[in-house]
GROMACS .gro file of C-alpha atoms in nm:
model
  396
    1UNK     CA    1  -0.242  -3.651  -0.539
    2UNK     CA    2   0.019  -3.361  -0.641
    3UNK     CA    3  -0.241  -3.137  -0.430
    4UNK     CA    4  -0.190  -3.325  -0.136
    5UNK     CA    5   0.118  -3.359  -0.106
    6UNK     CA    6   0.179  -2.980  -0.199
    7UNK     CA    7  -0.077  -2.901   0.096
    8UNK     CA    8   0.086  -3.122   0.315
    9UNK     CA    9   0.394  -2.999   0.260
   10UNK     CA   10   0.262  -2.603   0.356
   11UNK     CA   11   0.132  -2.776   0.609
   12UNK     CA   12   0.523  -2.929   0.734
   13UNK     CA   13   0.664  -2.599   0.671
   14UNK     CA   14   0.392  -2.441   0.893
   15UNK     CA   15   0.468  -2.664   1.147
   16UNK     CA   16   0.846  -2.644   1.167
   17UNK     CA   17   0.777  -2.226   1.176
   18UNK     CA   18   0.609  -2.229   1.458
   19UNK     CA   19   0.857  -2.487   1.623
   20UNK     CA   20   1.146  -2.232   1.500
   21UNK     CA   21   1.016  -1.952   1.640
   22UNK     CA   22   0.931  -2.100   1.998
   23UNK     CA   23   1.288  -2.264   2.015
   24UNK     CA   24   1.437  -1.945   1.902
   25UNK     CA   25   1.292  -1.720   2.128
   26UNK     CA   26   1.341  -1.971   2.440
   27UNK     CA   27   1.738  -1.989   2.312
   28UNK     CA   28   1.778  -1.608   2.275
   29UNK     CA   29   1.870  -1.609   2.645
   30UNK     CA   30   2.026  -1.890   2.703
   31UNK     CA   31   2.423  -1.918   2.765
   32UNK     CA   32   2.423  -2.237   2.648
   33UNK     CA   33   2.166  -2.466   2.388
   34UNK     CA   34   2.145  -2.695   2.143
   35UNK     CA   35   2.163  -2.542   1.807
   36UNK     CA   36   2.118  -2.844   1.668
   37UNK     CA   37   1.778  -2.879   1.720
   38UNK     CA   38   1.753  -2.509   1.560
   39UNK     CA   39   1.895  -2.662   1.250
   40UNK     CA   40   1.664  -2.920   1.251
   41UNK     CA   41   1.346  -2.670   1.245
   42UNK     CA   42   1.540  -2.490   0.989
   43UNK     CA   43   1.544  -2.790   0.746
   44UNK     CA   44   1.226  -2.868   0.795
   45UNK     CA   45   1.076  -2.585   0.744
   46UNK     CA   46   1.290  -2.555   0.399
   47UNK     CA   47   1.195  -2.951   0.325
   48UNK     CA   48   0.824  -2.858   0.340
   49UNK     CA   49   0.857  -2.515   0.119
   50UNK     CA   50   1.049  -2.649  -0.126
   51UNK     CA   51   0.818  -2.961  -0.167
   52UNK     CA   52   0.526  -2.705  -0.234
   53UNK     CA   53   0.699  -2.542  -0.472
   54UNK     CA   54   0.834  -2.874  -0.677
   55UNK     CA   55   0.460  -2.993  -0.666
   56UNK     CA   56   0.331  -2.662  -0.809
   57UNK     CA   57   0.555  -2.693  -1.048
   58UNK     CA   58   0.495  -3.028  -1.109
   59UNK     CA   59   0.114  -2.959  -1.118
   60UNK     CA   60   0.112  -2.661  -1.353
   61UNK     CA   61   0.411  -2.904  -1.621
   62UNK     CA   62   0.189  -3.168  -1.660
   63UNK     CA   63  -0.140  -2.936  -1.708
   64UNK     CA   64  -0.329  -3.092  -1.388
   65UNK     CA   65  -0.622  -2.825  -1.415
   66UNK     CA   66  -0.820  -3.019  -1.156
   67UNK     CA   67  -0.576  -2.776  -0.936
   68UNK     CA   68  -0.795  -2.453  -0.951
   69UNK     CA   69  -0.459  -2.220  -1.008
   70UNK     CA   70  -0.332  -2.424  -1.261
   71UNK     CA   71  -0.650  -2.403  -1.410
   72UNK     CA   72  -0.692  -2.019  -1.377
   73UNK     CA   73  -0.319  -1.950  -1.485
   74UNK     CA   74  -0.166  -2.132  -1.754
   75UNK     CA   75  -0.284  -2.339  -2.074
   76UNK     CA   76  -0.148  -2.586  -2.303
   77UNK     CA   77  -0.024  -2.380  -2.543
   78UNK     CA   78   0.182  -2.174  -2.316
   79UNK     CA   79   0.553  -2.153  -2.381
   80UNK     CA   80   0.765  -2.401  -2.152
   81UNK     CA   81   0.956  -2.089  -2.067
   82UNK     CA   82   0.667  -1.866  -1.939
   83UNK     CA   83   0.469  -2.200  -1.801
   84UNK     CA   84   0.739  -2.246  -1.554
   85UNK     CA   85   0.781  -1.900  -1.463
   86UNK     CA   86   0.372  -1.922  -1.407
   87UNK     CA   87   0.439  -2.070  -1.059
   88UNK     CA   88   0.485  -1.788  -0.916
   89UNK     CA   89   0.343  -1.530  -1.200
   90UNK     CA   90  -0.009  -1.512  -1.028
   91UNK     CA   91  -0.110  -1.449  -0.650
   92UNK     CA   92  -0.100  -1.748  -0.446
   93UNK     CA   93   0.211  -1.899  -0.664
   94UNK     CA   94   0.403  -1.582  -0.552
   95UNK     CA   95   0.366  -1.623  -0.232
   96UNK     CA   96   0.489  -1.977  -0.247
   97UNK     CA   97   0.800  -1.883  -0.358
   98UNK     CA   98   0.857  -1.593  -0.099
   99UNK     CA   99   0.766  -1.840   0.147
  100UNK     CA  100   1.103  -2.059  -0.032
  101UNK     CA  101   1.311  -1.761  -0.034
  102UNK     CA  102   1.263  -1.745   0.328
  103UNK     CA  103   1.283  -2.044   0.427
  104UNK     CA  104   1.627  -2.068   0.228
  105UNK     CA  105   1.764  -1.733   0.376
  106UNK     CA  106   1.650  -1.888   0.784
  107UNK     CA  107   1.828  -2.230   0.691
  108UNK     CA  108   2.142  -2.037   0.618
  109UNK     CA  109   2.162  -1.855   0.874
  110UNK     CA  110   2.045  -2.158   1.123
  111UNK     CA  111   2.360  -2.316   0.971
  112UNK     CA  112   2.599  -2.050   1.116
  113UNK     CA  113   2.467  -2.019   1.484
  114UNK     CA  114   2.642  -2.193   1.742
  115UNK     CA  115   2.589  -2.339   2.109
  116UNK     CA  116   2.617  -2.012   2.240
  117UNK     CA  117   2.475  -1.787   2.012
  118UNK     CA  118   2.183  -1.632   2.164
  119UNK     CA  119   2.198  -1.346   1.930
  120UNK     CA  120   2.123  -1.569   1.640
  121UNK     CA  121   1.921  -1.798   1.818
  122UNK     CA  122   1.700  -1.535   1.829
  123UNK     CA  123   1.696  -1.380   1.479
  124UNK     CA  124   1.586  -1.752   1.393
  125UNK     CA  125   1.292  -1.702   1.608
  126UNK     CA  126   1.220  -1.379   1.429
  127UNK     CA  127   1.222  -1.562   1.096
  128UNK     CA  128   1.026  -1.869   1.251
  129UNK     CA  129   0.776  -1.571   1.340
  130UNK     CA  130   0.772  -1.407   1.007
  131UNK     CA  131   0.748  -1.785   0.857
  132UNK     CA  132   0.416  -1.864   1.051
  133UNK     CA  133   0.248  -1.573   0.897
  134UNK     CA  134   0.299  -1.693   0.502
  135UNK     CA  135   0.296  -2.044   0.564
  136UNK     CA  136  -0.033  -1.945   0.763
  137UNK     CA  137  -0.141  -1.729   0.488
  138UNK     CA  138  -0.087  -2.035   0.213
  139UNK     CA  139  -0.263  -2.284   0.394
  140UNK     CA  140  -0.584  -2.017   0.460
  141UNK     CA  141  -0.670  -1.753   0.252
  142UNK     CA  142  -0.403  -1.795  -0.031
  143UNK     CA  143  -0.414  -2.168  -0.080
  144UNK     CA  144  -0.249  -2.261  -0.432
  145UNK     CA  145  -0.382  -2.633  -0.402
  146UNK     CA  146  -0.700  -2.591  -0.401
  147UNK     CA  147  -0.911  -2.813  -0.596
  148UNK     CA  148  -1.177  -2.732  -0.842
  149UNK     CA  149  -1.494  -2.889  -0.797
  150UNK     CA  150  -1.722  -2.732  -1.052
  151UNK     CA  151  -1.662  -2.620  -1.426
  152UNK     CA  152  -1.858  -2.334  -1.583
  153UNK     CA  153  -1.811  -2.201  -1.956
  154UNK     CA  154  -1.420  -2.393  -1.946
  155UNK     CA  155  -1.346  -2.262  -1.608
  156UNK     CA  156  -1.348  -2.310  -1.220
  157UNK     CA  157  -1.651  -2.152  -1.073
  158UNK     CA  158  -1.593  -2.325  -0.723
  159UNK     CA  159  -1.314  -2.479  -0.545
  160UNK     CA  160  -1.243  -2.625  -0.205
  161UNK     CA  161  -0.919  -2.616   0.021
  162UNK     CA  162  -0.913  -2.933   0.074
  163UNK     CA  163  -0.708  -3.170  -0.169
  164UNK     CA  164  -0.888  -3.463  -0.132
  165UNK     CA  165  -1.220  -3.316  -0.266
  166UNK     CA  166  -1.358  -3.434  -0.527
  167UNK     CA  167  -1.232  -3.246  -0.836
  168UNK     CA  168  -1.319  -3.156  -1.194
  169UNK     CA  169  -1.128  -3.054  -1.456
  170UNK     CA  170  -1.208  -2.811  -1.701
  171UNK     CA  171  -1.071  -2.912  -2.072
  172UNK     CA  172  -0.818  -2.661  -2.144
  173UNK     CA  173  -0.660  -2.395  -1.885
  174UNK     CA  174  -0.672  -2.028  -1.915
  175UNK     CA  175  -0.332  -1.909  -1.983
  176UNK     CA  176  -0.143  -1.626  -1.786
  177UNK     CA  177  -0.204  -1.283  -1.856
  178UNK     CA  178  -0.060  -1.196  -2.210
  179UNK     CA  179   0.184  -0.951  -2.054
  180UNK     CA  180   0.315  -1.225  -1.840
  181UNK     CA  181   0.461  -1.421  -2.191
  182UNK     CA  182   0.558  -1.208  -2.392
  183UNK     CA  183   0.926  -1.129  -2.252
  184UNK     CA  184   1.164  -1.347  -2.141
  185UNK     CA  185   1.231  -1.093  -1.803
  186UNK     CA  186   0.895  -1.246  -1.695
  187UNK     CA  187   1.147  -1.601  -1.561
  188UNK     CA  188   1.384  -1.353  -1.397
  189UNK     CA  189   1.232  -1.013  -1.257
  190UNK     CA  190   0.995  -1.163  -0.986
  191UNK     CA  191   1.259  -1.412  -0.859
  192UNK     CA  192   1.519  -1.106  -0.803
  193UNK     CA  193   1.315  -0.905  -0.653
  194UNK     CA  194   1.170  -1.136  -0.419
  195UNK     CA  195   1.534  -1.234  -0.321
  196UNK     CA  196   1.585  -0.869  -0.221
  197UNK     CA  197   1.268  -0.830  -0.077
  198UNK     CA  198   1.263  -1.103   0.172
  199UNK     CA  199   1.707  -1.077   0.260
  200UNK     CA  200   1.583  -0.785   0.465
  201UNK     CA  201   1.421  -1.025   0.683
  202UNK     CA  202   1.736  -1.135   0.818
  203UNK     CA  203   1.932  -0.773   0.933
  204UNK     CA  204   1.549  -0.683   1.047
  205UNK     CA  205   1.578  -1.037   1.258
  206UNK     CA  206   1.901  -0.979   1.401
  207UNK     CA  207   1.815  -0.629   1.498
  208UNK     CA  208   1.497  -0.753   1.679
  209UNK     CA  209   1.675  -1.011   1.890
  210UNK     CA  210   1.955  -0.762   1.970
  211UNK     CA  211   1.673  -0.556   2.084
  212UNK     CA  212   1.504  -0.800   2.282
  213UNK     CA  213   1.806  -0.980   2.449
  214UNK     CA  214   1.894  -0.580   2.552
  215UNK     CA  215   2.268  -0.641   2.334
  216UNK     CA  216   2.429  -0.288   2.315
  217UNK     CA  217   2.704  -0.230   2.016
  218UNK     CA  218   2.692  -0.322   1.706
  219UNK     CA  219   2.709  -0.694   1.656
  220UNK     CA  220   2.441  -0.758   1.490
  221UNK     CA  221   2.546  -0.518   1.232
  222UNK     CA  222   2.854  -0.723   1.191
  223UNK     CA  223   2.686  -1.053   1.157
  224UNK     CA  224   2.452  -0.884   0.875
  225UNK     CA  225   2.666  -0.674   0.681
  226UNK     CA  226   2.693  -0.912   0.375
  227UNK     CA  227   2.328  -1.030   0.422
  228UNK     CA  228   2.219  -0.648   0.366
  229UNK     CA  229   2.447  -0.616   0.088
  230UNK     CA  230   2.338  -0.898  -0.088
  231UNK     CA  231   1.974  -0.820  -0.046
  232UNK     CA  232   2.037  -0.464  -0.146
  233UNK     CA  233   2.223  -0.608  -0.492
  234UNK     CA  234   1.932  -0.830  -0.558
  235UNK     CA  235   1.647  -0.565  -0.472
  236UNK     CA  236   1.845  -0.297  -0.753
  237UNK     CA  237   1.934  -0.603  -1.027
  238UNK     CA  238   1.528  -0.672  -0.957
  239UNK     CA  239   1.433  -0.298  -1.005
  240UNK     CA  240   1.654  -0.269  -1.284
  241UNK     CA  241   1.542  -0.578  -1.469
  242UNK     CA  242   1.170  -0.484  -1.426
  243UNK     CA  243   1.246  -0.105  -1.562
  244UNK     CA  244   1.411  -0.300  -1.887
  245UNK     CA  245   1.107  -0.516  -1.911
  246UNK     CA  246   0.832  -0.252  -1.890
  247UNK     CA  247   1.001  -0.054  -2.138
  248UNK     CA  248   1.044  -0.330  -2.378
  249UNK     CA  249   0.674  -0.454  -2.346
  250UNK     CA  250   0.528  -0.110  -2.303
  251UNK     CA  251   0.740   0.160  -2.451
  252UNK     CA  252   0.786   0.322  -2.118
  253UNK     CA  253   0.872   0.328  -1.727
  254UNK     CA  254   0.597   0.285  -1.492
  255UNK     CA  255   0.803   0.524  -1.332
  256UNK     CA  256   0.717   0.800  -1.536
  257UNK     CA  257   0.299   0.785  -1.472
  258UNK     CA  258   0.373   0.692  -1.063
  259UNK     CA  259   0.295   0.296  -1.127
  260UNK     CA  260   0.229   0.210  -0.765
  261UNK     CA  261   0.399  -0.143  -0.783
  262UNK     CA  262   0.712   0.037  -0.898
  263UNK     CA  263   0.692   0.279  -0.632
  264UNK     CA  264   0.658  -0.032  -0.376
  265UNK     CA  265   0.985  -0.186  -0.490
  266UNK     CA  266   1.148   0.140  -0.481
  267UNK     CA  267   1.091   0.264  -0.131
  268UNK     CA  268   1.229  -0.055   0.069
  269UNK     CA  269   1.557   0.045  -0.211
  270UNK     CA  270   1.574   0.374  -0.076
  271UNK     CA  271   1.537   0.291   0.261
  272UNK     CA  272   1.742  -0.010   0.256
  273UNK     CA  273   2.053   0.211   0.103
  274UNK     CA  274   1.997   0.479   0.369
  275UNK     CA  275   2.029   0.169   0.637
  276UNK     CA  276   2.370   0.059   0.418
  277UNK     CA  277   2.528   0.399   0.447
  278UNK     CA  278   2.444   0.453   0.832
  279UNK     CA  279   2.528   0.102   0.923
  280UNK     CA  280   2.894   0.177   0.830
  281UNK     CA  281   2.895   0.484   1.056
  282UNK     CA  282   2.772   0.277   1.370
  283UNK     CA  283   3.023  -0.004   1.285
  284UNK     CA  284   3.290   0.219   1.312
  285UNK     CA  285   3.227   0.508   1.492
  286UNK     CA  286   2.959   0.366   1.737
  287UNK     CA  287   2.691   0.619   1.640
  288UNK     CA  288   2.332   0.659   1.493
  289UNK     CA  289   2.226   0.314   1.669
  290UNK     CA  290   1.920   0.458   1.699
  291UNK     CA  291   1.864   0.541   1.401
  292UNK     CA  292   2.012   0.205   1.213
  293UNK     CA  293   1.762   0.029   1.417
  294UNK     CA  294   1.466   0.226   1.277
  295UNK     CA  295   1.642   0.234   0.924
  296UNK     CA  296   1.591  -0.179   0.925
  297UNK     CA  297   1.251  -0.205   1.094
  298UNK     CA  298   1.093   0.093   0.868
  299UNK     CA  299   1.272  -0.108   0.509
  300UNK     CA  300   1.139  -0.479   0.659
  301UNK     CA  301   0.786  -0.302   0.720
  302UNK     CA  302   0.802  -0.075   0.351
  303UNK     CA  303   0.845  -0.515   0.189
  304UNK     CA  304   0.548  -0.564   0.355
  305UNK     CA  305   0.392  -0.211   0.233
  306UNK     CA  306   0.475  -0.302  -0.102
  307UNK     CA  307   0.373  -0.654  -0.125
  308UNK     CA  308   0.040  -0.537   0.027
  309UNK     CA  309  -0.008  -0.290  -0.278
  310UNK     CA  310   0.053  -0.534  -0.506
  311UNK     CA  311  -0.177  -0.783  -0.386
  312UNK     CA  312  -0.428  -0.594  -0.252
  313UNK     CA  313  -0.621  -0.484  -0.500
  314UNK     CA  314  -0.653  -0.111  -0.371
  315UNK     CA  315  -0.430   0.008  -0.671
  316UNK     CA  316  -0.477  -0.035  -1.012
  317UNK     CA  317  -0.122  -0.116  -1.265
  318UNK     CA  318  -0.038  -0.314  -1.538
  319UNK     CA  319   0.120  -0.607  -1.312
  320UNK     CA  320  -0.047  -0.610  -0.952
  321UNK     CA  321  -0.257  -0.850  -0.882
  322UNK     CA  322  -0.651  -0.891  -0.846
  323UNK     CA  323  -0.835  -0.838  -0.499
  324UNK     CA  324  -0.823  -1.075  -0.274
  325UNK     CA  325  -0.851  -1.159   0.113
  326UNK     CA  326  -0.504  -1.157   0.109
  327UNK     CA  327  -0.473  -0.830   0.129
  328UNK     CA  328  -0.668  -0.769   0.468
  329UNK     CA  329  -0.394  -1.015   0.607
  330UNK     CA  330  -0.121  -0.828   0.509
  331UNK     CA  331  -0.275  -0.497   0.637
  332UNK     CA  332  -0.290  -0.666   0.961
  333UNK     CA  333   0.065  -0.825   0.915
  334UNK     CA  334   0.230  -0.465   0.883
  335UNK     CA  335   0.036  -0.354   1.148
  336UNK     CA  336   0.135  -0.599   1.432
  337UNK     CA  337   0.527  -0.521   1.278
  338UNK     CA  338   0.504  -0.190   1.289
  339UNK     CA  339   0.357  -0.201   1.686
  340UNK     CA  340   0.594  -0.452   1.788
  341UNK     CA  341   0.910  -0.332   1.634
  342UNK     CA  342   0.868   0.007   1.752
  343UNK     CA  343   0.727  -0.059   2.089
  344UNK     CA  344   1.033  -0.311   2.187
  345UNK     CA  345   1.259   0.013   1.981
  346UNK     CA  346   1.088   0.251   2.255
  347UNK     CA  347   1.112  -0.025   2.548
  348UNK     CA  348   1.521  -0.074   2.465
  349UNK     CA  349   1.539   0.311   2.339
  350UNK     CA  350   1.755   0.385   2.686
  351UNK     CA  351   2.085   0.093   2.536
  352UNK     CA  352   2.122   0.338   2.266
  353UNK     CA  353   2.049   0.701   2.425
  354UNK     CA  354   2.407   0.672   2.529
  355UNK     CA  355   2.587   0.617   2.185
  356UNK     CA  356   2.815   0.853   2.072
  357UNK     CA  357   2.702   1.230   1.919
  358UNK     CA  358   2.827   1.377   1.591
  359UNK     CA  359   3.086   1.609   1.631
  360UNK     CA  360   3.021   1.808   1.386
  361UNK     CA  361   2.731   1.803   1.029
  362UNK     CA  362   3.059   1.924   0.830
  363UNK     CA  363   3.240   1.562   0.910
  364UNK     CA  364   3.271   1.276   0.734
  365UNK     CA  365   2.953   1.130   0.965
  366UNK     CA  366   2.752   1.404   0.910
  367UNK     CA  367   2.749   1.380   0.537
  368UNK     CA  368   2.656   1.007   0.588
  369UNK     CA  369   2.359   1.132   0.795
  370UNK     CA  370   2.284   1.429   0.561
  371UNK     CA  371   2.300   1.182   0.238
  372UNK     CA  372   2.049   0.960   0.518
  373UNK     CA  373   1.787   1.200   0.529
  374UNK     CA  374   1.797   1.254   0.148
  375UNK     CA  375   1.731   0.950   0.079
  376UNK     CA  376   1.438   0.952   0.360
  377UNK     CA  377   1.302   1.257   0.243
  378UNK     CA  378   1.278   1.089  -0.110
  379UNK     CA  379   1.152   0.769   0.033
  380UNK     CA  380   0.877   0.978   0.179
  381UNK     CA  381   0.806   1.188  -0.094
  382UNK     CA  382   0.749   0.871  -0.342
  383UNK     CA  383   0.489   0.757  -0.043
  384UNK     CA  384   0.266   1.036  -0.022
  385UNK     CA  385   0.276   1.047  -0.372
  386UNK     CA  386   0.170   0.664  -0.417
  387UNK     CA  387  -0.085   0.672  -0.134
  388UNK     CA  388  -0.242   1.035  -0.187
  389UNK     CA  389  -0.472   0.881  -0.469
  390UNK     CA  390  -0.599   0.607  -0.283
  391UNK     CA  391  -0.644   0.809   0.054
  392UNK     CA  392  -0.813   1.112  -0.095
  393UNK     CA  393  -1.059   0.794  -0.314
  394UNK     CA  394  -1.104   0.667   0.054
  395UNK     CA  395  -1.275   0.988   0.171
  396UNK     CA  396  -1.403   1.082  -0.130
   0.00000   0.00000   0.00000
């Protein structure tokens, strides 16, 4: 029963994205509209996350290991602490909760757009897009509801998608991962981090529909300023907490051997402050449009990068997860971003040929913009250095 209605409410939430995203896209133009009914896919589409999420949590509380995840990812004798934070502590219960985050972050901004706001009408399309492909991806390949229908040694050895199946229930659960209760951190780090990951979504959503509605200036800079900032705070207090926690639990950084899954949350960070610094630049001075634009599409892209190394399987660390078909999807997903971002940048790349030049790389601009590459140059650097193992494996 909690299945099914956990399913069903993926399912709702799938649904309402793909209504948001046709609405917002048909709005983006429009003089006039009914925001309204943008609202209304908006809370939908948050109804139907957050009752997945209550009925995972509800599932893995009262030890219902006829749910295959449950099964696989907690036990009896976990700690109430770490049996909570075990919703989203393994694969498909992580990307339940990003798929809440977002959800969250789209209602909030559906609640500020107006009659006439075609600007944010279509950033919510943006986010209805982005919100097909998890919902999509929960109710496929990373199902968290799916039901176990044969036990082997005290564990699921087969499952089925569908929640009405006929289930079995192994005796006793697995438990998490022993590094996944031994720190309190565990509750704390992923949610943070998530919240920073998936705020970029909404700059990167305003920028698109600036882009595709062919809006010169910097607007949508001014709409997102706190929404950057805010996803920027969370992203560092995320980074931060997980530094604290691997050096508790393990005596060190990840940092300090090249841990992949740190390097993943790091380069969206230095990416995303680069876009922070620049931003201020345009909003005042009217330059580096350009480049702001590919600042935000190149840190929404590097959350996908780094969520696709740590689910992937193509890197081994202490804390990414197993291999999976997820990680095909996401490959994909980054691809059709990167293609479409930059190919409506390159179709719109004439609205902001004409922005204002630095005067000068000794002014107060052209520090901004030298501080800018820095922090691209590093960005790059910690890339190579995270992908040059697995590219020279590839070949080799």
């Amino acid at each position: 029963m909690i299945a099914a209605i956990g399913y069903l409410g993926i399912l709702a939430a799938l649904g309402a994205s793909v209504k948001l995203a046709v609405d917002g896209v048909r709005k983006s133009r429009a003089t006039t509209f009914d925001a309204a009914r943008l609202r209304r896919d908006a809370l939908v589409l948050l109804v139907g996350a957050a009752v997945a999420m209550v009925a995972l949590e509800v599932a893995i509380l009262s030890h219902d290991f006829t749910i295959e995840y449950v099964a696989d990812n907690t036990a009896r004798t976990t700690p109430f602490i770490f049996l909570l934070a075990s919703g989203w502590a393994a694969l498909e219960g992580s990307i339940v909760l990003w798929g809440v985050v977002l959800a969250g972050f789209g209602y909030l901004v559906a609640r500020r757009v107006g009659d006439d706001d075609g600007l944010g009408a279509g950033a919510l399309g943006v986010i209805g897009m982005v919100s097909v492909f998890w919902f999509a991806l929960m109710a496929t390949t990373a199902n968290p509801f799916q039901i176990c229908t044969e036990v082997v040694s005290g564990a699921c050895s087969a499952s089925s998608w569908l929640p009405v199946a006929s289930a079995v229930a192994p005796a006793e659960g697995l438990g998490p991962n022993p590094l996944l209760q031994n720190h309190i951190l565990m509750a704390v780090h992923p949610p943070m981090l998530y919240l920073g990951y998936v705020g970029f979504t909404v700059p990167y959503a305003f920028a698109m529909s600036a882009m595709w509605r062919g809006d010169q200036g910097s607007v949508w800079l001014d709409r997102t300023h706190r929404w950057s900032v805010v996803a920027w705070t969370f992203l560092t207090f995320g980074i931060v907490l997980g530094g604290w926690w691997s050096y508790e639990v393990l005596g060190w950084g990840g940092y300090w051997a090249w841990d992949p899954v740190e390097n993943a949350a790091i380069l969206p960070w230095l990416v995303g402050t680069a876009f922070l610094h620049s931003a201020v630049v345009q909003r005042k001075r009217g330059m580096l449009q350009a480049w702001n634009l590919v600042l935000i599409i190149s840190t929404f892209a590097l959350t996908i990068f780094g969520t696709f190394l740590t689910r992937s399987g193509t890197i081994f660390s202490v804390h990414s997860f197993t291999q999976s078909p997820v990680g095909p999807a996401l490959l994909a997903f980054l691809g059709v971003v990167l293609v479409a971002s930059f190919g409506l940048f390159a179709w719109r790349s004439h609205l902001v040929a004409s922005a204002p030049r630095l005067e000068s790389l000794a002014s107060r601009e052209g520090v901004f913009l030298a501080n800018n590459l820095l922090l691209t140059l590093f960005a790059f650097t910690v890339l190579v250095g995270t992908m040059y193992p697995i590219i020279l494996e590839t070949f080799s």
